[in-house]
Structures are given as structure tokens and as C-alpha cells.
């Protein structure tokens, strides 16, 4: 079995009770069938505790005040203490590792939803390298229905996408736009069953910056704007069922802060935000895009929709930046101290006074990104809702998303 993982993967080490946001609280922990059977037949001192702490119907651990029933006051696991590390279910053993399964390949990454993993991922300043190692003890599970040819073309496309995303000689916005356009063009080959054209497509996206910029200039993006597309994305985001009970209080009102006073104020505030945080946003966009592309793009082998996977990555990058902008505006808009946390409209002229306000602190960025990941990535319903809306709605067509990525430069 071949394992592929990012170069920072082995840096992770759980900090257990020292973690300020334990992974054993805020969401239901699903129990795999093998572990459930083990718990059902447990003996000794943990038998009674398991009987009352497992939701056997829903196949998950019960929660007490939104905390796993086995999480003690020291933020340590009583099940681990009482029965040893082998007692942990698959979720608890593997988290915060995300594993994508393909024929003969396992792609393993860290989850942004873990705040310690988020520190590692977002703290990686160099371009991400992907390493591979062979586990000869683990045999590959062959699937006769697996479309290996499509998977190969997805891998080759993803390699080109990584080359584009990590080309720091280009702006992050242009890199995102090129990758979105590439995935759009790939989707047409998948739909029309013309995968034999993919090699030529990839060659055209090598060193095509000038041609692509000309294509953008004549694409007719003027009728779209980041303000409209981002606000529509945020509307979808607000529909998601919160996993963390504390999240709605933090999320609610951000849309009013961002979009409540209209497009002109939004664009003025965005310019001020990028003046203070633009350098960090350049790297953050790359980090978010590489993370989502590695984690999800090749999964299109199971649904024939690589364009949808790329849309998810772009939407995540846009939403993260919008949320960070809202947090920054709370601290920098006139009169904000007495109104902090309330849903108030921004002033039409945007931020007054010194344009260069304090930039967001790295811990603020890490905290918000890990909360976003938890709400989107760890709910099949929430991620499915976002992917469905991105695919089906005209508001999220190629031109709308391209304009959302690059529009601020023309504002």
C-alpha cells in the first residue's frame, strides 16, 4: 500500500489536556462497528460506564454538556485510562488525520479542525511538498469498479494545480483563478468522456500566464462582483447546522458587518483590510487551497466532478478571508468597542483615519480557520450543502467565482 502525505505531517503530536479546544467536545464522535462490538462485550470496571455512555442506536458516544461522556475534568479520556489505547474507536485513534482511500493508495493529511494541526499547517511558510512511502505489510484492496484511468488523470491535473498554486511569482488571486479555470476545462473532458485530451489541456496551462490574463480580460466579468458572490456564499454558510454550540454566537452578525452597508462600503473596508493584512492573505490563500485540493480533489474519481471539488476549495478560501475580515472590522471600525459582538452596519465611507490598522494576530487566524474547518468539514450535511449549492446555483458559476477572486484589484 502506498501512503502519500504532506511534508509537515509527522510534526503533529497531540498536546492532550494542554489543548485549549479539545477534540472530545462540541460534536458527536461516531463509533466504528468493530469498536462498538468490543464495547458491547466489555467486562470489568468499564462495563457499566460503557453501557450508560454509548448511544447504541446512533452508534456514537453520548455527550454531557456538549462534551464526550468519557472526557473528564482534566480534558483526558477515562476510556483510554481505564482500558488502554487499544480501546479507542477508529475516529479517536486517527483524528486529526484525514484519510482518502483509493485503489492501492492512501492519502493522509492533518485536519485544520484540530487547532494544534492548524498551527502546523498555517505555520508552514514554505511550499508544501508531498512525500510517499510504501507499507509492504498492508495489501492493496483492489476494486474492479475503480476508474484507474480517471484517477490517473486527476492526479496529473492535481500535480499541475500544485505547481500553479505554489508559483509565488504570481499573485495568489491569479493562481486561484487559473486553477478554477483548469478544473472547469477538465470537467468538460470528464463529462464528454474525452480524457485523452487531458494531456494537451495540462500542457496549455503550463507557462500560459499571459494568455490566461488576456482570457480573463475578455471574459466579461464586469457584471459580477466579489460583494455579491461572497454575500451569497455567506448566506449558504449561515444555513449550516452548527456543530459547536458556541459557534452561532460568533458567526451571527458577521454578515451585517461585512455586507450591511452595501457594496461601496464593503469595497472600501476590503481595501483597508488588505492594506493591513494583504501579505498574510497571500500566503493564507495558498495554504487553504493546497489543503483542500489535496484533501478532496482526487475524490472526484467517485463522483466525476473535479470542478465541484475545486469550487469547494475556492469557496473555502473566500469564506475564510471574509470571516477574518469581519473579525478584523470588529476591532477597527469607528465606535466598535461599545458595539463589539453586535450586528451593526459598517459606515458607508469605510474605515476612517489611518488606513494601516493593526494586522490580525496569527493566533486569531489559526483559531478562526480551525473553527471554520470544524463546521464545514466534519459534517457530511454541511459540506454536502455547500458543494450542492456551488454546483447547482448560477450565482456560483465560473465567471462569478473568478470575479470574486480577482475583483478587488479593479475596485
XYZ file of C-alpha atoms in Angstrom:
411
model
C 0.000 0.000 0.000
C 1.336 3.426 -0.983
C 0.886 6.262 1.523
C 1.118 9.913 0.444
C 1.241 12.795 2.932
C 2.383 16.439 3.220
C 5.929 17.048 4.417
C 4.770 18.581 7.719
C 2.555 15.594 8.564
C 4.905 13.927 11.069
C 5.357 17.149 13.049
C 1.998 16.640 14.738
C 1.877 15.472 18.324
C -1.299 15.659 20.391
C -0.938 18.055 23.338
C -3.811 16.311 25.173
C -5.060 18.216 28.229
C -2.988 21.274 27.285
C -5.167 21.830 24.201
C -7.445 24.842 24.550
C -10.087 23.260 22.299
C -10.306 19.531 22.952
C -11.434 17.355 20.061
C -13.612 15.392 22.516
C -16.175 18.188 22.818
C -18.539 20.040 20.531
C -19.510 17.172 18.216
C -20.718 13.603 18.324
C -17.942 11.003 17.999
C -19.005 8.171 15.712
C -18.031 4.630 16.728
C -16.982 2.114 14.076
C -18.697 -1.337 14.064
C -15.638 -3.221 15.358
C -15.206 -0.926 18.351
C -18.930 -0.918 19.049
C -18.886 -4.699 19.268
C -15.875 -4.543 21.600
C -17.694 -2.097 23.881
C -20.821 -4.242 23.843
C -18.894 -7.194 25.261
C -16.614 -5.266 27.617
C -16.007 -6.681 31.064
C -14.667 -5.350 34.335
C -14.938 -1.859 35.747
C -15.706 -0.115 32.435
C -18.655 -2.349 31.526
C -21.291 -0.288 33.333
C -19.724 3.011 32.250
C -19.796 1.950 28.617
C -23.381 0.787 28.864
C -24.560 4.190 30.013
C -22.149 6.320 27.941
C -22.657 4.883 24.461
C -25.642 5.747 22.282
C -26.051 2.273 20.814
C -28.758 3.331 18.376
C -26.867 6.300 16.919
C -23.515 4.458 17.215
C -21.697 7.286 18.945
C -20.607 8.360 22.422
C -23.157 10.271 24.442
C -22.423 13.845 25.413
C -22.693 15.664 28.726
C -22.976 19.405 28.228
C -21.586 19.026 24.707
C -18.586 17.004 25.958
C -17.918 13.305 25.337
C -19.166 11.261 28.280
C -15.640 9.874 28.771
C -13.919 13.285 28.818
C -13.011 14.111 32.413
C -12.463 17.469 34.090
C -8.762 17.383 33.181
C -9.661 17.015 29.483
C -8.351 13.447 29.450
C -10.138 10.297 28.270
C -11.360 7.930 31.001
C -11.829 5.169 28.405
C -8.160 5.412 27.407
C -7.122 5.404 31.067
C -9.410 2.522 32.002
C -8.933 0.190 29.026
C -5.761 1.368 27.292
C -5.040 2.820 23.819
C -6.455 -0.222 22.006
C -9.880 0.616 23.397
C -10.192 3.762 21.292
C -12.541 3.692 18.318
C -11.277 4.393 14.801
C -12.248 8.085 14.957
C -10.351 8.681 18.186
C -7.318 6.703 17.015
C -6.938 8.527 13.723
C -8.087 12.110 14.396
C -6.816 14.664 13.414
C -5.682 12.617 10.444
C -7.827 12.699 7.319
C -7.531 9.637 5.086
C -8.683 9.397 1.478
C -8.817 5.807 0.167
C -8.046 4.931 -3.437
C -7.114 1.685 -5.184
C -3.658 0.890 -3.801
C -3.185 4.382 -2.333
C -3.953 6.088 0.955
C -3.639 9.873 1.038
C -3.212 11.110 4.602
C -3.321 14.681 5.839
C -3.867 16.609 9.060
C -7.236 18.225 9.724
C -7.463 22.004 10.080
C -10.270 21.444 12.586
C -7.649 20.452 15.186
C -6.167 23.694 16.486
C -2.719 22.152 17.031
C -2.740 20.731 13.491
C -3.944 24.124 12.222
C -0.914 25.761 13.842
C 1.346 23.381 11.913
C -0.474 23.736 8.576
C -0.865 27.526 8.723
C 2.578 27.937 10.214
C 4.205 26.270 7.200
C 5.694 29.126 5.212
C 7.491 27.083 2.553
C 5.611 25.451 -0.354
C 4.114 22.110 0.665
C 5.893 19.011 -0.595
C 4.133 15.654 -0.760
C 6.008 12.534 0.260
C 5.219 8.871 -0.372
C 6.184 5.660 1.385
C 5.324 2.022 0.799
C 3.806 -0.138 3.517
C 4.592 -3.656 2.348
C 2.760 -5.242 5.273
C -0.553 -3.790 4.153
C -2.003 -5.281 0.986
C -3.866 -3.202 -1.555
C -7.597 -3.786 -1.802
C -8.455 -3.935 -5.483
C -11.815 -2.634 -6.607
C -12.986 -3.780 -10.026
C -15.226 -0.712 -10.361
C -12.460 1.779 -9.586
C -11.784 4.026 -12.584
C -7.994 3.972 -12.522
C -7.630 5.943 -15.762
C -9.739 8.812 -14.398
C -7.812 8.681 -11.121
C -4.520 8.938 -13.006
C -5.725 11.993 -14.920
C -6.966 13.591 -11.697
C -3.556 13.013 -10.124
C -1.762 14.517 -13.112
C -4.089 17.514 -13.073
C -3.608 17.970 -9.350
C 0.171 17.991 -9.819
C -0.199 20.872 -12.276
C -2.588 22.616 -9.875
C 0.007 22.399 -7.107
C 2.644 23.828 -9.441
C 0.353 26.776 -10.190
C -0.739 27.331 -6.583
C 2.842 27.367 -5.337
C 4.212 29.642 -8.052
C 4.808 32.664 -5.852
C 5.914 34.730 -8.797
C 2.178 35.191 -9.484
C -0.432 36.762 -7.234
C -2.480 34.320 -5.188
C -5.659 35.611 -6.877
C -4.331 34.804 -10.332
C -3.198 31.357 -9.185
C -6.647 30.610 -7.768
C -8.325 31.817 -10.968
C -6.089 29.650 -13.152
C -6.779 26.536 -11.074
C -10.515 27.175 -11.107
C -10.455 27.598 -14.871
C -8.342 24.450 -15.307
C -10.804 22.386 -13.252
C -13.675 23.832 -15.303
C -11.970 22.784 -18.542
C -11.154 19.357 -17.104
C -14.813 18.849 -16.148
C -15.833 19.205 -19.781
C -13.403 16.413 -20.758
C -14.772 14.204 -17.992
C -18.369 14.917 -18.997
C -17.725 14.290 -22.680
C -15.624 11.170 -21.953
C -12.583 12.720 -23.630
C -9.930 12.053 -21.034
C -7.465 11.501 -23.862
C -7.494 15.307 -24.264
C -6.310 15.962 -20.706
C -2.593 15.746 -21.538
C -2.980 18.525 -24.096
C -5.050 20.566 -21.657
C -2.353 20.359 -18.999
C 0.328 21.411 -21.470
C -1.688 24.530 -22.295
C -1.805 25.509 -18.616
C 1.970 25.294 -18.297
C 3.510 28.756 -18.711
C 0.271 30.234 -20.010
C 0.035 33.227 -17.674
C -0.049 35.920 -20.357
C -2.623 34.033 -22.435
C -4.749 33.386 -19.351
C -4.668 37.064 -18.284
C -5.832 38.022 -21.777
C -8.603 35.440 -21.486
C -9.687 36.934 -18.165
C -9.702 40.462 -19.549
C -12.132 39.439 -22.286
C -14.267 37.095 -20.149
C -16.986 39.654 -19.378
C -16.619 39.606 -15.600
C -17.780 43.214 -15.186
C -21.363 42.202 -14.398
C -20.190 40.154 -11.381
C -18.578 41.255 -8.123
C -16.953 39.778 -5.065
C -19.507 41.600 -2.903
C -22.434 39.754 -4.483
C -20.780 36.335 -4.708
C -19.243 36.440 -1.219
C -22.510 37.552 0.374
C -24.344 34.697 -1.376
C -21.697 32.262 -0.137
C -22.125 33.583 3.372
C -25.886 33.014 3.122
C -25.177 29.336 2.378
C -22.702 29.228 5.262
C -25.345 30.546 7.667
C -27.698 27.702 6.681
C -25.283 25.129 8.054
C -26.205 23.326 11.247
C -23.650 24.398 13.890
C -21.565 21.629 15.420
C -20.085 23.757 18.192
C -22.805 25.352 20.369
C -20.608 28.433 20.765
C -20.196 28.973 17.022
C -23.540 30.689 16.190
C -22.862 33.477 18.672
C -19.561 34.159 16.958
C -20.886 33.762 13.420
C -24.172 35.651 13.703
C -23.904 39.290 12.785
C -20.787 38.904 10.662
C -22.874 39.253 7.502
C -24.208 42.603 8.713
C -20.716 43.828 9.488
C -19.452 42.732 6.072
C -22.348 43.483 3.746
C -24.902 45.510 5.690
C -23.935 48.949 4.363
C -23.702 47.875 0.734
C -21.109 47.323 -1.958
C -19.291 50.655 -1.742
C -18.619 50.350 1.995
C -17.641 46.697 1.575
C -15.064 47.523 -1.064
C -13.640 50.397 0.992
C -13.343 48.173 4.047
C -11.836 45.365 1.993
C -9.134 47.680 0.680
C -8.315 48.718 4.234
C -8.305 45.079 5.382
C -5.915 44.069 2.601
C -3.670 47.058 3.302
C -3.202 45.749 6.839
C -3.323 42.006 6.140
C -2.567 41.562 2.444
C 0.799 39.858 2.820
C -0.622 37.268 5.216
C -3.681 36.732 2.991
C -1.392 35.949 0.042
C 0.084 33.005 1.914
C -3.192 32.001 3.567
C -4.987 31.654 0.232
C -2.235 29.335 -0.964
C -2.357 27.320 2.275
C -6.141 26.887 2.191
C -6.210 25.995 -1.498
C -3.408 23.417 -1.254
C -5.053 21.889 1.832
C -8.487 21.479 0.227
C -7.141 20.375 -3.155
C -5.001 17.652 -1.592
C -7.807 16.504 0.678
C -10.666 16.397 -1.820
C -9.752 16.880 -5.491
C -8.896 13.274 -6.379
C -12.066 12.173 -4.600
C -13.750 13.236 -7.825
C -12.914 9.732 -9.063
C -16.023 8.670 -7.124
C -18.427 11.340 -8.401
C -16.904 12.534 -11.722
C -16.945 16.154 -10.513
C -13.445 17.658 -10.212
C -14.828 21.134 -10.941
C -17.089 20.848 -7.894
C -14.106 19.879 -5.728
C -12.162 22.907 -6.975
C -15.157 25.146 -6.359
C -15.186 23.866 -2.776
C -11.538 24.868 -2.324
C -12.108 28.333 -3.803
C -15.262 28.865 -1.744
C -13.411 27.843 1.423
C -10.624 30.340 0.682
C -13.160 33.115 0.053
C -15.221 32.342 3.168
C -12.181 32.112 5.439
C -10.986 35.502 4.214
C -14.449 37.018 4.668
C -14.686 35.706 8.236
C -11.238 37.054 9.047
C -12.190 40.402 7.564
C -15.305 40.522 9.755
C -13.228 39.787 12.859
C -10.745 42.477 11.864
C -13.510 45.017 11.218
C -14.927 44.417 14.688
C -11.672 45.685 16.127
C -11.035 48.572 13.738
C -14.295 50.240 12.752
C -15.101 53.582 14.443
C -17.136 53.065 17.584
C -16.603 49.344 17.624
C -15.550 48.911 21.292
C -19.018 49.597 22.649
C -20.695 47.658 19.844
C -18.336 44.696 19.668
C -20.198 41.452 19.105
C -23.386 43.145 17.878
C -24.786 43.128 14.369
C -24.258 46.709 13.197
C -23.755 48.140 9.736
C -20.409 49.450 8.684
C -20.138 53.165 7.964
C -20.546 53.997 4.256
C -17.097 55.552 3.923
C -15.381 52.509 5.398
C -12.600 52.771 7.946
C -11.601 56.356 8.625
C -8.341 57.689 9.961
C -5.164 55.741 9.442
C -5.610 53.198 6.676
C -2.994 50.899 8.144
C -4.566 49.441 11.279
C -3.047 46.562 13.217
C -2.932 43.270 11.340
C -4.635 40.160 12.625
C -2.563 38.128 15.042
C -1.552 34.636 13.915
C -3.443 33.013 16.790
C -6.619 34.808 15.669
C -6.192 33.378 12.177
C -5.473 29.857 13.458
C -8.461 29.931 15.800
C -10.965 31.096 13.206
C -9.700 28.763 10.465
C -9.907 25.732 12.753
C -13.468 26.696 13.758
C -14.441 27.076 10.088
C -12.965 23.678 9.252
C -14.824 22.021 12.096
C -18.165 23.423 10.976
C -17.706 22.622 7.266
C -15.501 19.537 7.030
C -16.831 17.446 9.890
C -20.470 17.419 8.927
C -21.446 15.484 5.823
C -24.634 17.546 5.703
C -22.847 20.891 5.893
C -20.166 20.053 3.356
C -22.782 18.454 1.097
C -24.938 21.575 1.315
C -22.028 23.799 0.286
C -20.954 21.511 -2.572
C -24.524 21.188 -3.882
C -25.110 24.938 -3.844
C -21.800 25.594 -5.586
C -22.629 23.135 -8.360
C -26.287 23.945 -8.896
C -26.649 27.699 -8.445
C -25.941 30.198 -11.213
C -24.691 32.661 -8.587
C -21.611 30.432 -8.277
C -20.865 29.971 -11.968
C -17.302 30.214 -13.273
C -17.493 33.940 -14.050
C -18.980 34.779 -10.653
C -16.244 32.929 -8.779
C -13.494 34.342 -10.999
C -14.780 37.847 -10.321
C -14.927 37.117 -6.603
C -11.285 36.074 -6.649
C -9.876 38.981 -8.646
C -12.487 41.811 -8.474
C -10.918 43.764 -5.610
C -7.999 44.726 -7.866
C -10.423 46.648 -10.086
C -12.395 48.201 -7.199
